[in-house]
């Protein structure tokens, strides 16, 4: 008797749905299961946001960063919001990242891989399921992909329509990013233009003089007959924390060229500090996609944890596949990071190591703001470079929360932002971000450290 022939489903072969059998931290409670299934089905039919070919190029770029031949600059909002996905705000963030990249490229003579925490950063892990204000308890805000920030029951109730809204907002954000970076705006001959419109401060002034040097060099090369095609456009990648299975699973598609699964929700996706459990759903799911992936590592990370993460997420030790994003906090990095870096080095694995100098440095100010001290951020970056120098390993990049807007959320920097300034210009719905001038200042510091690397 002939058995009926059943076509093998590549998603089944890849085990993409295995995660449903495992504990999944930080998932929303949706009020209506059918509405979620409907949203997932609609998402699954929408076009991919990024293409597998781009993802493969990024993996190769990250491999060269892991070897010390490039440097990763990853930055953007803690949480993107639907209302702030405007042309001005997206442009300011892209400009800030381009400016930082110029400072780094020029200062360190290294190619810089530019990556936004953008076009998908709409879901947030929370330390508590609820929030209480003046005796009223409601579900915590989990990012615009899940619920609203307003403190009412209606707004805080999870709504699966928001998953589709997250997709469409990501699509229009990415469209503008692609237009900016491919359509002439990112032409290196516009280095001055990117600084226009930002308030004057010491970091801007320093940037201006660097831009003048670049200008002179470009004019010199032009006079020599150089061809500037390579300066006209730039690669720009997008990334976010892959948190919500109801978004990430329908956005994961089988690549027709290779028959393997890729997340098409962003080029690079990472696992957060709260969802990196070895036997949890996130690690399992991310082990099955082909994208380059990141894992945040906080101060409680053990040597066994990192080695096991490498075995699960990068069993073939594929160059560029795995990035460790350490976020130890300035007082802890010099003590907590060396043992991890040394053990990984000794195991023969070669992941990319980058520093997130933001998430280990949170404080609450006396007037009640969630903030970070710019000096702590700078100190963690310095510690990161010191640890890698001592271990003979490569400090390959930086991951920051920033905005191109003139906000006051982190304390210090050359504008001396103090607690009272926070009351005037604090906009973040989630974590405090470096503003434009603090971002540039940080880039100058990193460029100096890189030049000495
Ligand atoms: C974040 O990147 O916004 C975040 C929540 O980070 P972590 O997972 O490192 O706490
Ligand atoms: Mn954050």
Coordinates of C-alpha atoms and ligand atoms in Angstrom, one line a residue:
X1 CA 0.0 0.0 0.0
X2 CA 1.3 3.4 -0.9
X3 CA 1.4 5.9 2.0
X4 CA -0.1 9.3 1.1
X5 CA 2.7 11.8 0.4
X6 CA 2.6 14.7 2.8
X7 CA 4.7 17.6 1.9
X8 CA 7.2 18.4 4.7
X9 CA 6.5 21.8 6.2
X10 CA 9.8 23.6 6.7
X11 CA 8.5 25.5 9.7
X12 CA 7.7 22.1 11.3
X13 CA 11.1 20.7 10.4
X14 CA 12.7 23.8 11.9
X15 CA 10.7 23.4 15.1
X16 CA 9.5 26.9 15.0
X17 CA 6.6 26.2 17.2
X18 CA 8.5 24.3 19.8
X19 CA 8.5 27.4 22.0
X20 CA 4.8 26.9 22.8
X21 CA 5.7 23.9 25.1
X22 CA 8.1 26.1 27.1
X23 CA 7.6 28.8 29.7
X24 CA 7.4 32.2 28.0
X25 CA 8.2 35.1 30.3
X26 CA 6.8 38.6 29.8
X27 CA 3.9 37.8 27.5
X28 CA 0.7 40.0 27.7
X29 CA -2.6 38.8 29.0
X30 CA -4.9 39.3 26.0
X31 CA -8.6 39.5 26.9
X32 CA -9.8 37.7 23.9
X33 CA -7.9 34.7 22.5
X34 CA -9.7 34.7 19.1
X35 CA -8.8 38.2 18.4
X36 CA -5.1 37.3 18.9
X37 CA -5.4 34.4 16.6
X38 CA -7.0 36.7 14.0
X39 CA -4.2 39.3 14.4
X40 CA -1.6 36.6 14.0
X41 CA -3.2 35.3 10.9
X42 CA -3.3 38.7 9.3
X43 CA 0.3 39.5 10.3
X44 CA 1.4 36.2 8.7
X45 CA 0.0 37.4 5.3
X46 CA 1.7 40.8 5.3
X47 CA 4.9 41.3 3.4
X48 CA 8.2 40.9 5.2
X49 CA 9.8 44.1 6.6
X50 CA 13.3 43.0 5.8
X51 CA 14.8 40.5 3.4
X52 CA 16.9 37.4 4.2
X53 CA 19.6 38.6 1.8
X54 CA 20.1 41.8 3.9
X55 CA 20.1 39.8 7.1
X56 CA 22.9 37.6 5.6
X57 CA 25.0 40.7 4.8
X58 CA 24.6 42.0 8.3
X59 CA 25.8 38.7 9.7
X60 CA 28.9 39.0 7.7
X61 CA 29.4 42.6 8.9
X62 CA 29.0 41.6 12.5
X63 CA 31.5 38.8 11.9
X64 CA 34.1 41.4 10.9
X65 CA 33.2 43.5 14.0
X66 CA 33.9 40.4 16.2
X67 CA 37.4 40.2 14.5
X68 CA 38.0 43.9 15.4
X69 CA 37.7 45.0 11.7
X70 CA 34.5 47.0 12.2
X71 CA 32.5 48.5 15.1
X72 CA 28.8 48.2 15.8
X73 CA 26.8 51.3 16.8
X74 CA 23.3 50.3 17.9
X75 CA 21.0 52.9 19.3
X76 CA 17.5 54.3 19.6
X77 CA 14.6 54.7 21.9
X78 CA 14.0 52.5 24.9
X79 CA 10.4 52.2 23.6
X80 CA 9.3 53.6 20.2
X81 CA 5.7 54.9 20.2
X82 CA 3.1 55.2 17.5
X83 CA 2.6 58.9 18.0
X84 CA 6.3 59.7 17.8
X85 CA 6.9 57.9 14.5
X86 CA 6.9 61.2 12.7
X87 CA 9.3 62.3 10.0
X88 CA 11.1 64.9 12.2
X89 CA 11.7 62.5 15.0
X90 CA 12.8 59.6 12.9
X91 CA 15.1 62.0 10.9
X92 CA 16.7 63.3 14.1
X93 CA 17.4 59.9 15.4
X94 CA 18.9 58.8 12.0
X95 CA 21.0 62.0 11.9
X96 CA 22.3 61.5 15.4
X97 CA 23.3 57.9 14.6
X98 CA 25.0 59.1 11.3
X99 CA 26.9 61.8 13.2
X100 CA 28.0 59.4 15.9
X101 CA 29.1 57.0 13.2
X102 CA 31.2 59.7 11.5
X103 CA 32.9 60.5 14.8
X104 CA 33.7 56.9 15.3
X105 CA 34.8 56.1 11.7
X106 CA 37.0 59.2 11.6
X107 CA 38.4 58.8 15.1
X108 CA 39.2 55.1 14.8
X109 CA 39.6 54.6 11.0
X110 CA 37.2 51.7 11.2
X111 CA 34.0 50.9 9.3
X112 CA 31.0 51.4 11.6
X113 CA 27.9 49.2 11.3
X114 CA 24.9 51.5 11.9
X115 CA 21.9 49.9 13.5
X116 CA 18.8 51.5 15.0
X117 CA 16.7 50.3 17.9
X118 CA 14.0 51.3 15.5
X119 CA 11.2 50.0 13.3
X120 CA 10.0 47.4 15.8
X121 CA 11.0 48.4 19.3
X122 CA 7.4 48.5 20.5
X123 CA 7.3 45.8 23.2
X124 CA 8.7 46.2 26.7
X125 CA 9.5 43.7 29.5
X126 CA 8.3 45.0 32.9
X127 CA 9.4 44.2 36.4
X128 CA 5.8 44.0 37.6
X129 CA 2.6 43.0 35.9
X130 CA 0.7 45.9 37.3
X131 CA 1.2 49.5 38.3
X132 CA -0.5 51.2 41.2
X133 CA -1.2 54.9 41.3
X134 CA -3.0 56.6 44.2
X135 CA -4.6 53.3 45.2
X136 CA -5.7 52.3 41.7
X137 CA -4.0 49.2 40.2
X138 CA -4.0 48.6 36.4
X139 CA -1.9 46.4 34.1
X140 CA 1.6 47.8 33.5
X141 CA 2.4 49.5 30.2
X142 CA 4.1 46.9 27.9
X143 CA 4.8 49.0 24.9
X144 CA 2.6 50.3 22.1
X145 CA 2.4 46.9 20.5
X146 CA 0.4 45.7 23.5
X147 CA -1.4 48.5 25.3
X148 CA -1.5 52.3 25.8
X149 CA 0.4 54.4 28.3
X150 CA -2.5 56.4 29.6
X151 CA -3.5 55.3 33.1
X152 CA -7.1 54.1 32.4
X153 CA -8.5 50.6 32.3
X154 CA -9.4 51.0 28.6
X155 CA -5.9 52.1 27.6
X156 CA -4.0 49.6 29.7
X157 CA -6.1 46.6 28.5
X158 CA -4.0 44.7 25.9
X159 CA -5.4 45.0 22.4
X160 CA -4.1 42.6 19.6
X161 CA -5.0 45.2 17.0
X162 CA -1.9 47.0 18.3
X163 CA 0.3 44.2 16.9
X164 CA -0.9 45.2 13.4
X165 CA -0.3 48.8 14.2
X166 CA 3.2 48.0 15.3
X167 CA 3.8 46.3 12.0
X168 CA 2.5 49.3 9.9
X169 CA 4.4 51.8 12.0
X170 CA 7.5 49.8 11.6
X171 CA 6.9 49.6 7.9
X172 CA 6.6 53.4 7.5
X173 CA 9.6 54.0 9.8
X174 CA 11.7 51.6 7.9
X175 CA 10.6 53.2 4.6
X176 CA 11.7 56.6 5.7
X177 CA 15.0 55.2 7.0
X178 CA 15.6 53.5 3.6
X179 CA 14.8 56.8 1.8
X180 CA 17.2 58.8 4.0
X181 CA 20.0 56.4 3.8
X182 CA 19.7 55.5 0.1
X183 CA 18.3 58.7 -1.3
X184 CA 21.2 61.1 -0.7
X185 CA 20.5 62.4 2.8
X186 CA 23.3 60.1 4.2
X187 CA 25.8 61.2 1.6
X188 CA 29.0 61.8 3.5
X189 CA 29.4 65.1 1.8
X190 CA 26.4 66.2 3.9
X191 CA 28.3 65.8 7.2
X192 CA 27.6 69.5 8.1
X193 CA 23.9 69.2 7.2
X194 CA 23.3 66.5 9.8
X195 CA 24.3 69.0 12.5
X196 CA 21.9 71.7 11.4
X197 CA 18.9 72.4 13.6
X198 CA 20.5 71.0 16.8
X199 CA 21.1 73.5 19.6
X200 CA 24.7 74.7 19.9
X201 CA 26.7 73.0 22.7
X202 CA 30.3 71.9 23.2
X203 CA 29.8 68.5 21.6
X204 CA 28.2 70.1 18.5
X205 CA 31.1 72.6 18.2
X206 CA 33.6 69.7 18.4
X207 CA 31.6 67.9 15.7
X208 CA 31.6 70.9 13.4
X209 CA 35.4 71.1 13.5
X210 CA 35.6 67.4 12.7
X211 CA 33.1 67.8 9.8
X212 CA 35.3 70.6 8.5
X213 CA 38.3 68.3 8.4
X214 CA 36.3 65.6 6.6
X215 CA 35.1 68.2 4.1
X216 CA 38.7 69.3 3.4
X217 CA 39.8 65.7 3.0
X218 CA 36.8 65.1 0.6
X219 CA 37.6 68.2 -1.5
X220 CA 41.3 67.1 -1.7
X221 CA 40.3 63.7 -2.9
X222 CA 37.8 65.2 -5.4
X223 CA 40.6 67.4 -6.8
X224 CA 42.6 64.2 -7.2
X225 CA 39.8 62.7 -9.2
X226 CA 38.5 60.2 -6.6
X227 CA 35.2 58.5 -7.3
X228 CA 32.6 59.1 -4.5
X229 CA 30.0 56.5 -5.2
X230 CA 30.7 54.7 -2.0
X231 CA 29.9 57.9 0.0
X232 CA 26.4 58.4 -1.5
X233 CA 24.5 55.8 0.4
X234 CA 25.0 53.9 3.6
X235 CA 23.8 50.6 5.0
X236 CA 21.5 51.0 8.0
X237 CA 20.0 48.1 9.9
X238 CA 17.1 47.9 12.2
X239 CA 16.8 45.9 15.4
X240 CA 14.5 45.4 18.4
X241 CA 14.0 43.1 21.4
X242 CA 12.2 40.0 20.1
X243 CA 9.7 39.7 23.0
X244 CA 6.2 39.0 21.8
X245 CA 5.6 35.6 20.2
X246 CA 2.3 36.9 18.8
X247 CA 4.3 39.3 16.7
X248 CA 7.6 37.5 16.1
X249 CA 6.2 34.1 15.1
X250 CA 3.9 35.4 12.3
X251 CA 6.8 37.6 11.1
X252 CA 9.1 34.6 10.9
X253 CA 9.1 33.2 7.3
X254 CA 10.8 30.5 5.4
X255 CA 13.4 31.9 3.0
X256 CA 12.7 30.6 -0.5
X257 CA 16.4 30.5 -1.4
X258 CA 17.5 28.4 1.5
X259 CA 14.3 26.8 3.0
X260 CA 15.3 28.1 6.4
X261 CA 13.5 30.5 8.8
X262 CA 14.3 34.1 9.1
X263 CA 12.7 36.7 11.3
X264 CA 11.5 39.4 8.9
X265 CA 10.5 41.8 11.7
X266 CA 14.0 43.3 11.8
X267 CA 17.6 42.5 10.6
X268 CA 18.9 41.8 14.1
X269 CA 16.8 40.8 17.1
X270 CA 17.8 40.3 20.7
X271 CA 16.8 38.5 23.9
X272 CA 16.5 40.7 26.9
X273 CA 17.9 40.2 30.4
X274 CA 14.5 39.1 31.7
X275 CA 13.9 36.5 29.0
X276 CA 17.2 34.7 28.5
X277 CA 16.3 31.6 30.6
X278 CA 18.1 28.6 29.0
X279 CA 15.0 26.4 29.1
X280 CA 12.6 29.2 28.2
X281 CA 10.6 29.9 25.1
X282 CA 12.7 32.9 23.9
X283 CA 16.0 31.1 23.7
X284 CA 14.4 28.1 22.0
X285 CA 12.7 30.2 19.4
X286 CA 15.7 32.4 18.6
X287 CA 17.9 29.3 18.3
X288 CA 15.8 28.4 15.2
X289 CA 16.0 31.5 13.2
X290 CA 18.9 32.4 10.9
X291 CA 19.2 36.1 11.8
X292 CA 22.2 37.4 13.8
X293 CA 20.9 37.6 17.4
X294 CA 21.9 39.3 20.6
X295 CA 21.6 38.4 24.2
X296 CA 21.7 40.9 27.0
X297 CA 23.9 39.8 29.9
X298 CA 23.4 41.4 33.3
X299 CA 25.6 41.2 36.4
X300 CA 24.1 37.9 37.7
X301 CA 25.2 36.1 34.5
X302 CA 27.4 33.0 35.3
X303 CA 30.1 31.5 33.2
X304 CA 27.9 28.4 32.8
X305 CA 25.1 30.6 31.5
X306 CA 27.1 32.1 28.8
X307 CA 28.7 28.9 27.7
X308 CA 25.3 27.2 27.6
X309 CA 23.8 30.1 25.6
X310 CA 26.6 29.7 23.0
X311 CA 25.8 26.0 22.7
X312 CA 22.1 26.6 22.2
X313 CA 22.2 29.7 20.1
X314 CA 25.3 29.2 18.1
X315 CA 26.2 25.5 18.1
X316 CA 28.1 25.8 14.8
X317 CA 30.1 28.9 16.1
X318 CA 29.1 30.7 13.0
X319 CA 30.9 34.1 12.6
X320 CA 28.5 37.0 13.2
X321 CA 25.7 34.9 14.5
X322 CA 25.8 35.8 18.2
X323 CA 26.3 39.1 20.0
X324 CA 26.6 39.4 23.7
X325 CA 25.4 42.7 25.0
X326 CA 26.8 43.2 28.5
X327 CA 24.9 45.6 30.8
X328 CA 26.6 45.3 34.1
X329 CA 26.5 48.8 35.6
X330 CA 29.5 51.0 36.0
X331 CA 30.4 49.8 39.6
X332 CA 30.2 46.1 38.6
X333 CA 31.6 45.8 35.1
X334 CA 35.2 45.5 36.0
X335 CA 34.4 42.6 38.4
X336 CA 31.5 40.9 36.6
X337 CA 32.6 40.9 32.9
X338 CA 36.2 39.5 33.0
X339 CA 35.3 36.0 34.0
X340 CA 32.7 35.8 31.2
X341 CA 34.9 37.2 28.5
X342 CA 37.8 34.9 29.6
X343 CA 35.7 31.8 29.7
X344 CA 34.2 32.4 26.3
X345 CA 37.7 33.2 24.9
X346 CA 39.1 30.0 26.4
X347 CA 36.2 28.0 24.9
X348 CA 37.2 28.9 21.4
X349 CA 33.9 30.7 20.6
X350 CA 34.1 34.1 19.0
X351 CA 30.9 36.0 19.6
X352 CA 30.7 39.8 19.2
X353 CA 30.9 41.6 22.5
X354 CA 29.3 45.0 22.8
X355 CA 28.5 47.2 25.8
X356 CA 25.1 48.5 26.8
X357 CA 26.2 51.2 29.4
X358 CA 22.5 52.2 30.0
X359 CA 20.6 49.4 31.7
X360 CA 22.8 48.7 34.6
X361 CA 23.0 52.4 35.6
X362 CA 19.4 53.3 36.4
X363 CA 18.7 55.6 39.3
X364 CA 15.6 57.4 40.7
X365 CA 16.2 61.1 41.3
X366 CA 15.0 62.8 44.5
X367 CA 12.3 64.5 42.4
X368 CA 11.1 61.1 41.3
X369 CA 12.5 60.7 37.8
X370 CA 14.0 57.5 36.3
X371 CA 17.3 58.7 35.2
X372 CA 21.0 57.7 34.5
X373 CA 24.1 59.7 35.2
X374 CA 26.1 60.4 32.1
X375 CA 29.3 59.9 34.0
X376 CA 28.2 56.4 34.9
X377 CA 27.5 55.6 31.3
X378 CA 30.9 56.9 30.3
X379 CA 32.5 54.9 33.1
X380 CA 30.9 51.7 32.1
X381 CA 32.1 52.2 28.5
X382 CA 35.7 52.8 29.8
X383 CA 35.4 49.7 31.9
X384 CA 34.3 47.7 28.9
X385 CA 37.4 48.7 26.9
X386 CA 39.6 48.0 29.9
X387 CA 38.2 44.5 30.5
X388 CA 38.7 43.5 26.8
X389 CA 42.2 45.0 26.7
X390 CA 43.2 42.9 29.7
X391 CA 41.7 39.7 28.2
X392 CA 43.1 40.2 24.7
X393 CA 39.5 40.1 23.3
X394 CA 37.7 42.5 21.0
X395 CA 35.4 45.3 22.3
X396 CA 33.2 45.4 19.2
X397 CA 30.4 47.8 19.7
X398 CA 28.1 49.9 21.8
X399 CA 24.3 49.7 22.4
X400 CA 22.7 52.9 23.7
X401 CA 19.3 54.4 24.3
X402 CA 19.3 57.8 22.6
X403 CA 17.1 60.3 20.8
X404 CA 17.9 63.0 18.4
X405 CA 15.6 65.4 20.3
X406 CA 16.5 68.0 22.8
X407 CA 15.2 66.1 25.9
X408 CA 16.6 66.1 29.4
X409 CA 16.4 62.6 30.8
X410 CA 20.0 61.6 31.7
X411 CA 21.9 63.7 34.2
X412 CA 25.2 65.5 33.3
X413 CA 27.1 65.8 30.1
X414 CA 28.5 69.1 28.8
X415 CA 25.1 70.8 29.1
X416 CA 25.1 69.9 32.8
X417 CA 21.6 68.6 32.9
X418 CA 20.5 68.5 36.6
X419 CA 17.4 67.2 38.4
X420 CA 15.4 70.4 37.9
X421 CA 16.0 70.3 34.1
X422 CA 14.4 66.8 34.0
X423 CA 11.1 68.5 35.1
X424 CA 11.2 70.6 31.9
X425 CA 12.2 68.2 29.1
X426 CA 11.5 64.6 30.2
X427 CA 9.6 62.7 27.5
X428 CA 10.5 59.0 27.6
X429 CA 7.6 56.6 28.5
X430 CA 10.2 54.1 29.5
X431 CA 13.9 54.4 30.2
X432 CA 15.8 57.7 30.1
X433 CA 17.7 58.3 26.8
X434 CA 20.9 60.3 25.9
X435 CA 19.9 63.4 24.1
X436 CA 21.6 64.6 20.9
X437 CA 24.6 66.3 22.5
X438 CA 25.2 63.6 25.1
X439 CA 25.1 61.0 22.3
X440 CA 27.8 63.0 20.4
X441 CA 29.9 63.3 23.5
X442 CA 29.7 59.6 24.1
X443 CA 30.8 59.0 20.5
X444 CA 33.9 61.1 21.0
X445 CA 34.8 59.1 24.1
X446 CA 34.3 55.8 22.3
X447 CA 36.3 57.0 19.3
X448 CA 39.3 57.8 21.6
X449 CA 39.0 54.4 23.3
X450 CA 38.8 52.7 20.0
X451 CA 41.8 54.5 18.6
X452 CA 43.8 53.1 21.6
X453 CA 42.2 49.6 21.3
Ligands
LIG1 C1 16.0 47.4 27.0 O1 16.9 47.2 26.2 O2 15.2 48.4 26.9 C2 15.9 46.5 28.1 C3 14.8 46.3 28.8 O3 17.1 46.0 28.5 P1 17.5 44.7 29.4 O4 16.8 43.5 28.8 O5 19.0 44.7 29.3 O6 17.0 45.1 30.8
LIG2 MN1 15.4 50.3 28.1

